[in-house]
Amino acid sequence: MNASSEHCNISDWLRLEATAKVSVYVIACSFATLITVAVIAVVSRDVRLRKESRHILLCHHLLCISSYCGLGVVFQGMRASLANSPLLLCWLVFGVQLSVGEGILLTLALMAVNSYLTICWPLKSPSFVDSAKYKILAGAWATVILKNVCLFLVEGADPTPAAILGSVPLCPVILNGMAARVTGILSLSLLLSVILVSYCLIYREGKRAGHFNRSNIKARRTVLIHLVQISLHVMPTLIFIGLGKKCGVFFFALNLMLFGVFAFAQCFNPLVYGLQSRALKSKLCPWLCGLWSRSHGHGRSSWGRA
């Protein structure tokens, strides 16, 4: 047996990787959930914010991030603890996490298209987008779920029913075959193309309207920040899908490094997109400051009574 196959058969490596990912997921999930709850609370209390499509898409995007990190804690926790979970349960948790992960980039693409329509077609787009936003979201999610279900059926056809219902000490991942990897790269490339085309059209419209306008300068800065943030999402995912699961210390370290970059983007995604809206920022910051002061004030009063 060569060295690379030996590394693949040692479960301690995978448990170490899963343990590291659980720790990162817990931090990311806590931070993302706090911001998600704050944004949803602010949007749900304001009728004007609740009617705007960009805020609905933002809430949907933040829910995807929080759910993805939470499911990551569950799946990697099952792997790290060698919980002897049924193979079907492992596949279901991993499949839902994968679908929610696609929803993160999907909502980013819809947010980019919505920004393009709002800026470049300000008279015609609002009524159409507001009336069709839930139908568009439902159709996009139906496409993602149907695609992943078909891929699961293709790759999950080999194990017997007894093996699928049986317990495994280390939850395996699925959708690691060539067909799934090619489909994943094509899906990511399509969504990334939609985002890039939308931002290019927005940039062209801003340049046409006035290159030295102060609002256009701020808009171009916002577009640049969004592109950097999206690259931190997409590039690690594309590299990981392209490489697949391989053996050796190098690929193990590369996997953790790519995951660290991706998790870093997840943590700061709520701030990047949530605080770019002036209307939301003006209501979100006081809400968070009030929550912080109430919690610390309660702590000080309790300490004083003690």
mmCIF file of C-alpha atoms in Angstrom:
data_model
loop_
_atom_site.group_PDB
_atom_site.id
_atom_site.type_symbol
_atom_site.label_atom_id
_atom_site.label_comp_id
_atom_site.label_asym_id
_atom_site.label_seq_id
_atom_site.Cartn_x
_atom_site.Cartn_y
_atom_site.Cartn_z
ATOM 1 C CA MET A 1 0.000 0.000 0.000
ATOM 2 C CA ASN A 2 1.443 3.389 -0.999
ATOM 3 C CA ALA A 3 1.568 6.459 1.195
ATOM 4 C CA SER A 4 -1.381 8.250 -0.385
ATOM 5 C CA SER A 5 -3.767 5.322 -0.011
ATOM 6 C CA GLU A 6 -2.585 4.860 3.564
ATOM 7 C CA HIS A 7 -3.540 8.433 4.369
ATOM 8 C CA CYS A 8 -6.976 7.817 2.866
ATOM 9 C CA ASN A 9 -7.574 4.848 5.172
ATOM 10 C CA ILE A 10 -6.630 6.598 8.422
ATOM 11 C CA SER A 11 -9.767 8.019 9.981
ATOM 12 C CA ASP A 12 -7.791 10.215 12.390
ATOM 13 C CA TRP A 13 -6.976 12.575 9.517
ATOM 14 C CA LEU A 14 -10.634 12.981 8.631
ATOM 15 C CA ARG A 15 -11.629 13.340 12.280
ATOM 16 C CA LEU A 16 -9.001 16.055 12.740
ATOM 17 C CA GLU A 17 -10.282 17.862 9.667
ATOM 18 C CA ALA A 18 -13.889 17.547 10.858
ATOM 19 C CA THR A 19 -12.972 18.800 14.340
ATOM 20 C CA ALA A 20 -11.284 21.883 12.890
ATOM 21 C CA LYS A 21 -14.273 22.562 10.641
ATOM 22 C CA VAL A 22 -16.731 22.213 13.526
ATOM 23 C CA SER A 23 -14.877 24.887 15.492
ATOM 24 C CA VAL A 24 -14.893 27.278 12.553
ATOM 25 C CA TYR A 25 -18.535 26.530 11.748
ATOM 26 C CA VAL A 26 -19.609 27.252 15.335
ATOM 27 C CA ILE A 27 -17.980 30.694 15.251
ATOM 28 C CA ALA A 28 -19.363 31.490 11.795
ATOM 29 C CA CYS A 29 -22.838 30.222 12.682
ATOM 30 C CA SER A 30 -22.996 32.286 15.892
ATOM 31 C CA PHE A 31 -21.938 35.479 14.143
ATOM 32 C CA ALA A 32 -24.116 34.963 11.065
ATOM 33 C CA THR A 33 -27.167 34.024 13.133
ATOM 34 C CA LEU A 34 -26.838 37.160 15.285
ATOM 35 C CA ILE A 35 -26.743 39.418 12.219
ATOM 36 C CA THR A 36 -29.520 37.429 10.515
ATOM 37 C CA VAL A 37 -31.848 37.768 13.493
ATOM 38 C CA ALA A 38 -31.093 41.488 13.732
ATOM 39 C CA VAL A 39 -31.689 42.150 10.013
ATOM 40 C CA ILE A 40 -34.908 40.109 9.880
ATOM 41 C CA ALA A 41 -36.206 41.819 13.029
ATOM 42 C CA VAL A 42 -35.539 45.275 11.573
ATOM 43 C CA VAL A 43 -37.003 44.461 8.140
ATOM 44 C CA SER A 44 -40.103 42.762 9.557
ATOM 45 C CA ARG A 45 -40.927 45.823 11.712
ATOM 46 C CA ASP A 46 -40.660 48.345 8.878
ATOM 47 C CA VAL A 47 -43.359 48.185 6.201
ATOM 48 C CA ARG A 48 -41.293 50.119 3.664
ATOM 49 C CA LEU A 49 -38.269 47.831 4.023
ATOM 50 C CA ARG A 50 -40.477 44.757 3.917
ATOM 51 C CA LYS A 51 -41.865 45.754 0.513
ATOM 52 C CA GLU A 52 -38.484 46.194 -1.158
ATOM 53 C CA SER A 53 -37.173 43.177 -3.047
ATOM 54 C CA ARG A 54 -33.531 43.785 -2.147
ATOM 55 C CA HIS A 55 -34.274 43.469 1.564
ATOM 56 C CA ILE A 56 -36.331 40.311 1.017
ATOM 57 C CA LEU A 57 -33.438 38.825 -0.952
ATOM 58 C CA LEU A 58 -30.975 39.941 1.730
ATOM 59 C CA CYS A 59 -32.990 38.216 4.475
ATOM 60 C CA HIS A 60 -33.182 35.093 2.314
ATOM 61 C CA HIS A 61 -29.430 35.261 1.713
ATOM 62 C CA LEU A 62 -28.637 35.600 5.411
ATOM 63 C CA LEU A 63 -30.941 32.688 6.246
ATOM 64 C CA CYS A 64 -29.002 30.566 3.748
ATOM 65 C CA ILE A 65 -25.694 31.500 5.390
ATOM 66 C CA SER A 66 -26.928 30.739 8.911
ATOM 67 C CA SER A 67 -28.513 27.451 7.834
ATOM 68 C CA TYR A 68 -25.405 26.414 5.910
ATOM 69 C CA CYS A 69 -23.132 27.019 8.906
ATOM 70 C CA GLY A 70 -25.572 25.310 11.283
ATOM 71 C CA LEU A 71 -25.824 22.233 9.066
ATOM 72 C CA GLY A 72 -22.035 22.269 8.793
ATOM 73 C CA VAL A 73 -21.804 22.020 12.579
ATOM 74 C CA VAL A 74 -24.179 19.028 12.514
ATOM 75 C CA PHE A 75 -22.515 17.157 9.644
ATOM 76 C CA GLN A 76 -18.912 17.761 10.689
ATOM 77 C CA GLY A 77 -19.873 17.019 14.293
ATOM 78 C CA MET A 78 -21.218 13.623 13.196
ATOM 79 C CA ARG A 79 -17.917 12.953 11.446
ATOM 80 C CA ALA A 80 -15.701 14.214 14.270
ATOM 81 C CA SER A 81 -17.503 12.219 16.977
ATOM 82 C CA LEU A 82 -17.799 8.992 14.926
ATOM 83 C CA ALA A 83 -21.486 8.947 15.826
ATOM 84 C CA ASN A 84 -22.272 5.757 13.827
ATOM 85 C CA SER A 85 -25.092 7.588 12.053
ATOM 86 C CA PRO A 86 -27.151 5.893 9.327
ATOM 87 C CA LEU A 87 -25.714 6.467 5.878
ATOM 88 C CA LEU A 88 -29.045 7.866 4.685
ATOM 89 C CA LEU A 89 -29.011 10.470 7.464
ATOM 90 C CA CYS A 90 -25.481 11.511 6.517
ATOM 91 C CA TRP A 91 -26.525 11.928 2.906
ATOM 92 C CA LEU A 92 -29.633 13.916 3.836
ATOM 93 C CA VAL A 93 -27.750 16.348 6.087
ATOM 94 C CA PHE A 94 -24.974 16.789 3.548
ATOM 95 C CA GLY A 95 -27.469 17.160 0.690
ATOM 96 C CA VAL A 96 -29.476 19.850 2.461
ATOM 97 C CA GLN A 97 -26.288 21.703 3.363
ATOM 98 C CA LEU A 98 -25.109 21.515 -0.237
ATOM 99 C CA SER A 99 -28.419 22.857 -1.524
ATOM 100 C CA VAL A 100 -28.425 25.705 1.002
ATOM 101 C CA GLY A 101 -24.830 26.464 0.036
ATOM 102 C CA GLU A 102 -25.906 26.847 -3.580
ATOM 103 C CA GLY A 103 -28.665 29.116 -2.321
ATOM 104 C CA ILE A 104 -26.012 31.514 -0.975
ATOM 105 C CA LEU A 105 -24.600 32.184 -4.441
ATOM 106 C CA LEU A 106 -28.064 31.971 -6.000
ATOM 107 C CA THR A 107 -29.373 34.801 -3.823
ATOM 108 C CA LEU A 108 -26.234 36.831 -4.588
ATOM 109 C CA ALA A 109 -26.998 36.438 -8.298
ATOM 110 C CA LEU A 110 -30.620 37.491 -7.778
ATOM 111 C CA MET A 111 -29.480 40.486 -5.717
ATOM 112 C CA ALA A 112 -27.108 41.532 -8.510
ATOM 113 C CA VAL A 113 -29.860 41.244 -11.134
ATOM 114 C CA ASN A 114 -32.246 43.176 -8.904
ATOM 115 C CA SER A 115 -29.666 45.958 -8.502
ATOM 116 C CA TYR A 116 -29.171 46.096 -12.268
ATOM 117 C CA LEU A 117 -32.910 46.357 -12.933
ATOM 118 C CA THR A 118 -33.352 49.015 -10.249
ATOM 119 C CA ILE A 119 -30.495 51.171 -11.528
ATOM 120 C CA CYS A 120 -30.806 50.698 -15.281
ATOM 121 C CA TRP A 121 -34.612 50.333 -15.533
ATOM 122 C CA PRO A 122 -35.920 52.446 -12.635
ATOM 123 C CA LEU A 123 -39.360 53.081 -14.155
ATOM 124 C CA LYS A 124 -40.331 49.586 -15.314
ATOM 125 C CA SER A 125 -38.548 47.121 -13.047
ATOM 126 C CA PRO A 126 -39.917 47.806 -9.510
ATOM 127 C CA SER A 127 -43.497 46.721 -10.198
ATOM 128 C CA PHE A 128 -42.412 43.608 -12.093
ATOM 129 C CA VAL A 129 -39.800 42.557 -9.524
ATOM 130 C CA ASP A 130 -42.112 43.152 -6.560
ATOM 131 C CA SER A 131 -44.892 41.092 -8.100
ATOM 132 C CA ALA A 132 -42.685 38.204 -9.229
ATOM 133 C CA LYS A 133 -39.986 38.000 -6.540
ATOM 134 C CA TYR A 134 -41.509 35.061 -4.646
ATOM 135 C CA LYS A 135 -42.221 33.145 -7.861
ATOM 136 C CA ILE A 136 -38.626 33.676 -8.991
ATOM 137 C CA LEU A 137 -37.295 32.480 -5.630
ATOM 138 C CA ALA A 138 -39.551 29.410 -5.682
ATOM 139 C CA GLY A 139 -38.540 28.521 -9.237
ATOM 140 C CA ALA A 140 -34.834 28.943 -8.496
ATOM 141 C CA TRP A 141 -35.039 26.763 -5.383
ATOM 142 C CA ALA A 142 -37.048 24.108 -7.244
ATOM 143 C CA THR A 143 -34.301 23.968 -9.892
ATOM 144 C CA VAL A 144 -31.529 23.598 -7.287
ATOM 145 C CA ILE A 145 -33.351 20.875 -5.365
ATOM 146 C CA LEU A 146 -34.304 18.931 -8.504
ATOM 147 C CA LYS A 147 -30.717 19.030 -9.794
ATOM 148 C CA ASN A 148 -29.263 17.784 -6.512
ATOM 149 C CA VAL A 149 -31.891 15.063 -6.123
ATOM 150 C CA CYS A 150 -31.081 13.753 -9.609
ATOM 151 C CA LEU A 151 -27.353 13.752 -8.853
ATOM 152 C CA PHE A 152 -27.960 11.952 -5.558
ATOM 153 C CA LEU A 153 -30.011 9.285 -7.313
ATOM 154 C CA VAL A 154 -27.250 8.760 -9.875
ATOM 155 C CA GLU A 155 -24.395 8.508 -7.375
ATOM 156 C CA GLY A 156 -26.415 6.736 -4.668
ATOM 157 C CA ALA A 157 -27.587 3.903 -6.901
ATOM 158 C CA ASP A 158 -24.621 1.622 -6.137
ATOM 159 C CA PRO A 159 -25.120 0.900 -2.393
ATOM 160 C CA THR A 160 -27.716 -1.691 -1.455
ATOM 161 C CA PRO A 161 -30.789 -0.663 0.623
ATOM 162 C CA ALA A 162 -29.290 -2.438 3.632
ATOM 163 C CA ALA A 163 -26.077 -0.450 3.299
ATOM 164 C CA ILE A 164 -27.981 2.841 2.943
ATOM 165 C CA LEU A 165 -29.959 2.184 6.139
ATOM 166 C CA GLY A 166 -26.922 0.826 7.984
ATOM 167 C CA SER A 167 -24.722 2.852 10.320
ATOM 168 C CA VAL A 168 -21.293 4.142 9.360
ATOM 169 C CA PRO A 169 -18.656 5.349 11.868
ATOM 170 C CA LEU A 170 -17.492 8.240 9.658
ATOM 171 C CA CYS A 171 -20.136 10.014 7.600
ATOM 172 C CA PRO A 172 -19.023 9.940 3.947
ATOM 173 C CA VAL A 173 -19.724 12.733 1.513
ATOM 174 C CA ILE A 174 -21.521 12.211 -1.763
ATOM 175 C CA LEU A 175 -21.585 14.082 -5.070
ATOM 176 C CA ASN A 176 -17.862 13.614 -5.502
ATOM 177 C CA GLY A 177 -18.060 11.901 -8.906
ATOM 178 C CA MET A 178 -17.104 13.443 -12.226
ATOM 179 C CA ALA A 179 -20.704 14.184 -13.262
ATOM 180 C CA ALA A 180 -21.471 15.972 -10.006
ATOM 181 C CA ARG A 181 -18.238 17.974 -10.117
ATOM 182 C CA VAL A 182 -18.806 19.059 -13.716
ATOM 183 C CA THR A 183 -22.397 20.018 -12.925
ATOM 184 C CA GLY A 184 -21.266 21.954 -9.868
ATOM 185 C CA ILE A 185 -18.641 23.889 -11.840
ATOM 186 C CA LEU A 186 -21.180 24.707 -14.562
ATOM 187 C CA SER A 187 -23.743 25.898 -11.988
ATOM 188 C CA LEU A 188 -21.221 28.076 -10.188
ATOM 189 C CA SER A 189 -19.937 29.450 -13.500
ATOM 190 C CA LEU A 190 -23.466 30.304 -14.629
ATOM 191 C CA LEU A 191 -24.342 32.140 -11.413
ATOM 192 C CA LEU A 192 -20.973 33.904 -11.377
ATOM 193 C CA SER A 193 -21.513 35.006 -14.998
ATOM 194 C CA VAL A 194 -24.903 36.468 -14.078
ATOM 195 C CA ILE A 195 -23.302 38.424 -11.223
ATOM 196 C CA LEU A 196 -20.400 39.697 -13.325
ATOM 197 C CA VAL A 197 -22.607 40.712 -16.268
ATOM 198 C CA SER A 198 -24.998 42.538 -13.935
ATOM 199 C CA TYR A 199 -22.189 44.466 -12.256
ATOM 200 C CA CYS A 200 -20.582 45.306 -15.617
ATOM 201 C CA LEU A 201 -23.879 46.737 -16.861
ATOM 202 C CA ILE A 202 -24.277 48.708 -13.625
ATOM 203 C CA TYR A 203 -20.752 50.082 -13.999
ATOM 204 C CA ARG A 204 -21.408 51.058 -17.618
ATOM 205 C CA GLU A 205 -24.624 52.822 -16.653
ATOM 206 C CA GLY A 206 -22.865 54.716 -13.869
ATOM 207 C CA LYS A 207 -20.091 55.785 -16.217
ATOM 208 C CA ARG A 208 -22.625 56.954 -18.787
ATOM 209 C CA ALA A 209 -24.589 58.926 -16.186
ATOM 210 C CA GLY A 210 -21.535 60.757 -14.871
ATOM 211 C CA HIS A 211 -18.063 59.416 -14.148
ATOM 212 C CA PHE A 212 -17.204 62.005 -11.485
ATOM 213 C CA ASN A 213 -20.503 61.902 -9.672
ATOM 214 C CA ARG A 214 -20.015 61.264 -5.944
ATOM 215 C CA SER A 215 -22.761 58.622 -5.787
ATOM 216 C CA ASN A 216 -21.252 56.828 -8.784
ATOM 217 C CA ILE A 217 -17.863 56.726 -7.091
ATOM 218 C CA LYS A 218 -19.474 55.165 -4.030
ATOM 219 C CA ALA A 219 -21.399 52.733 -6.235
ATOM 220 C CA ARG A 220 -18.203 51.618 -7.980
ATOM 221 C CA ARG A 221 -16.553 51.126 -4.587
ATOM 222 C CA THR A 222 -19.531 49.017 -3.493
ATOM 223 C CA VAL A 223 -19.321 46.917 -6.659
ATOM 224 C CA LEU A 224 -15.605 46.338 -6.045
ATOM 225 C CA ILE A 225 -16.257 45.244 -2.443
ATOM 226 C CA HIS A 226 -18.980 42.858 -3.607
ATOM 227 C CA LEU A 227 -16.731 41.354 -6.298
ATOM 228 C CA VAL A 228 -13.936 40.731 -3.787
ATOM 229 C CA GLN A 229 -16.414 39.154 -1.380
ATOM 230 C CA ILE A 230 -17.903 36.953 -4.109
ATOM 231 C CA SER A 231 -14.441 35.841 -5.223
ATOM 232 C CA LEU A 232 -13.779 34.625 -1.672
ATOM 233 C CA HIS A 233 -16.934 32.527 -1.992
ATOM 234 C CA VAL A 234 -16.449 31.198 -5.493
ATOM 235 C CA MET A 235 -12.729 30.600 -5.960
ATOM 236 C CA PRO A 236 -12.238 28.169 -3.028
ATOM 237 C CA THR A 237 -15.384 26.301 -4.077
ATOM 238 C CA LEU A 238 -14.289 26.026 -7.715
ATOM 239 C CA ILE A 239 -10.807 24.813 -6.719
ATOM 240 C CA PHE A 240 -12.243 22.284 -4.268
ATOM 241 C CA ILE A 241 -14.753 20.934 -6.807
ATOM 242 C CA GLY A 242 -12.106 20.783 -9.525
ATOM 243 C CA LEU A 243 -9.608 18.875 -7.384
ATOM 244 C CA GLY A 244 -12.084 16.507 -5.768
ATOM 245 C CA LYS A 245 -11.083 14.280 -2.862
ATOM 246 C CA LYS A 246 -7.404 13.356 -3.081
ATOM 247 C CA CYS A 247 -4.947 11.835 -0.662
ATOM 248 C CA GLY A 248 -1.850 13.284 0.910
ATOM 249 C CA VAL A 249 -0.794 15.939 3.389
ATOM 250 C CA PHE A 250 -0.681 18.635 0.703
ATOM 251 C CA PHE A 251 -4.316 18.182 -0.318
ATOM 252 C CA PHE A 252 -5.354 17.952 3.339
ATOM 253 C CA ALA A 253 -3.668 21.292 4.117
ATOM 254 C CA LEU A 254 -5.039 22.839 0.906
ATOM 255 C CA ASN A 255 -8.550 21.731 1.828
ATOM 256 C CA LEU A 256 -8.325 23.372 5.257
ATOM 257 C CA MET A 257 -6.868 26.551 3.776
ATOM 258 C CA LEU A 258 -9.646 26.830 1.175
ATOM 259 C CA PHE A 259 -12.236 26.138 3.847
ATOM 260 C CA GLY A 260 -10.745 28.858 6.037
ATOM 261 C CA VAL A 261 -11.014 31.421 3.225
ATOM 262 C CA PHE A 262 -14.594 30.348 2.496
ATOM 263 C CA ALA A 263 -15.564 30.536 6.195
ATOM 264 C CA PHE A 264 -13.974 33.980 6.487
ATOM 265 C CA ALA A 265 -16.190 35.170 3.625
ATOM 266 C CA GLN A 266 -19.239 33.643 5.310
ATOM 267 C CA CYS A 267 -18.566 35.521 8.549
ATOM 268 C CA PHE A 268 -18.285 38.929 6.904
ATOM 269 C CA ASN A 269 -20.936 38.428 4.233
ATOM 270 C CA PRO A 270 -23.797 39.679 6.466
ATOM 271 C CA LEU A 271 -21.905 42.892 7.216
ATOM 272 C CA VAL A 272 -20.833 43.490 3.625
ATOM 273 C CA TYR A 273 -24.340 43.212 2.228
ATOM 274 C CA GLY A 274 -26.397 44.189 5.256
ATOM 275 C CA LEU A 275 -24.682 47.507 6.010
ATOM 276 C CA GLN A 276 -24.555 48.684 2.382
ATOM 277 C CA SER A 277 -28.218 49.694 2.531
ATOM 278 C CA ARG A 278 -28.572 53.169 4.050
ATOM 279 C CA ALA A 279 -32.161 52.601 5.155
ATOM 280 C CA LEU A 280 -31.293 49.293 6.788
ATOM 281 C CA LYS A 281 -28.056 50.591 8.309
ATOM 282 C CA SER A 282 -29.823 53.553 9.930
ATOM 283 C CA LYS A 283 -32.188 51.160 11.711
ATOM 284 C CA LEU A 284 -29.864 48.199 12.262
ATOM 285 C CA CYS A 285 -27.043 50.008 14.077
ATOM 286 C CA PRO A 286 -29.309 51.553 16.762
ATOM 287 C CA TRP A 287 -31.039 48.181 17.207
ATOM 288 C CA LEU A 288 -27.711 46.384 17.760
ATOM 289 C CA CYS A 289 -26.430 49.158 20.035
ATOM 290 C CA GLY A 290 -29.628 48.993 22.086
ATOM 291 C CA LEU A 291 -29.339 45.222 22.379
ATOM 292 C CA TRP A 292 -25.695 45.542 23.446
ATOM 293 C CA SER A 293 -26.444 48.226 26.041
ATOM 294 C CA ARG A 294 -29.382 46.285 27.481
ATOM 295 C CA SER A 295 -27.318 43.121 27.865
ATOM 296 C CA HIS A 296 -24.409 44.963 29.483
ATOM 297 C CA GLY A 297 -26.714 47.065 31.628
ATOM 298 C CA HIS A 298 -28.379 43.896 32.920
ATOM 299 C CA GLY A 299 -24.958 42.452 33.655
ATOM 300 C CA ARG A 300 -23.869 45.543 35.582
ATOM 301 C CA SER A 301 -27.079 45.651 37.621
ATOM 302 C CA SER A 302 -26.730 41.999 38.507
ATOM 303 C CA TRP A 303 -23.109 42.551 39.474
ATOM 304 C CA GLY A 304 -24.111 45.532 41.640
ATOM 305 C CA ARG A 305 -26.760 43.510 43.441
ATOM 306 C CA ALA A 306 -24.266 40.742 44.039
#
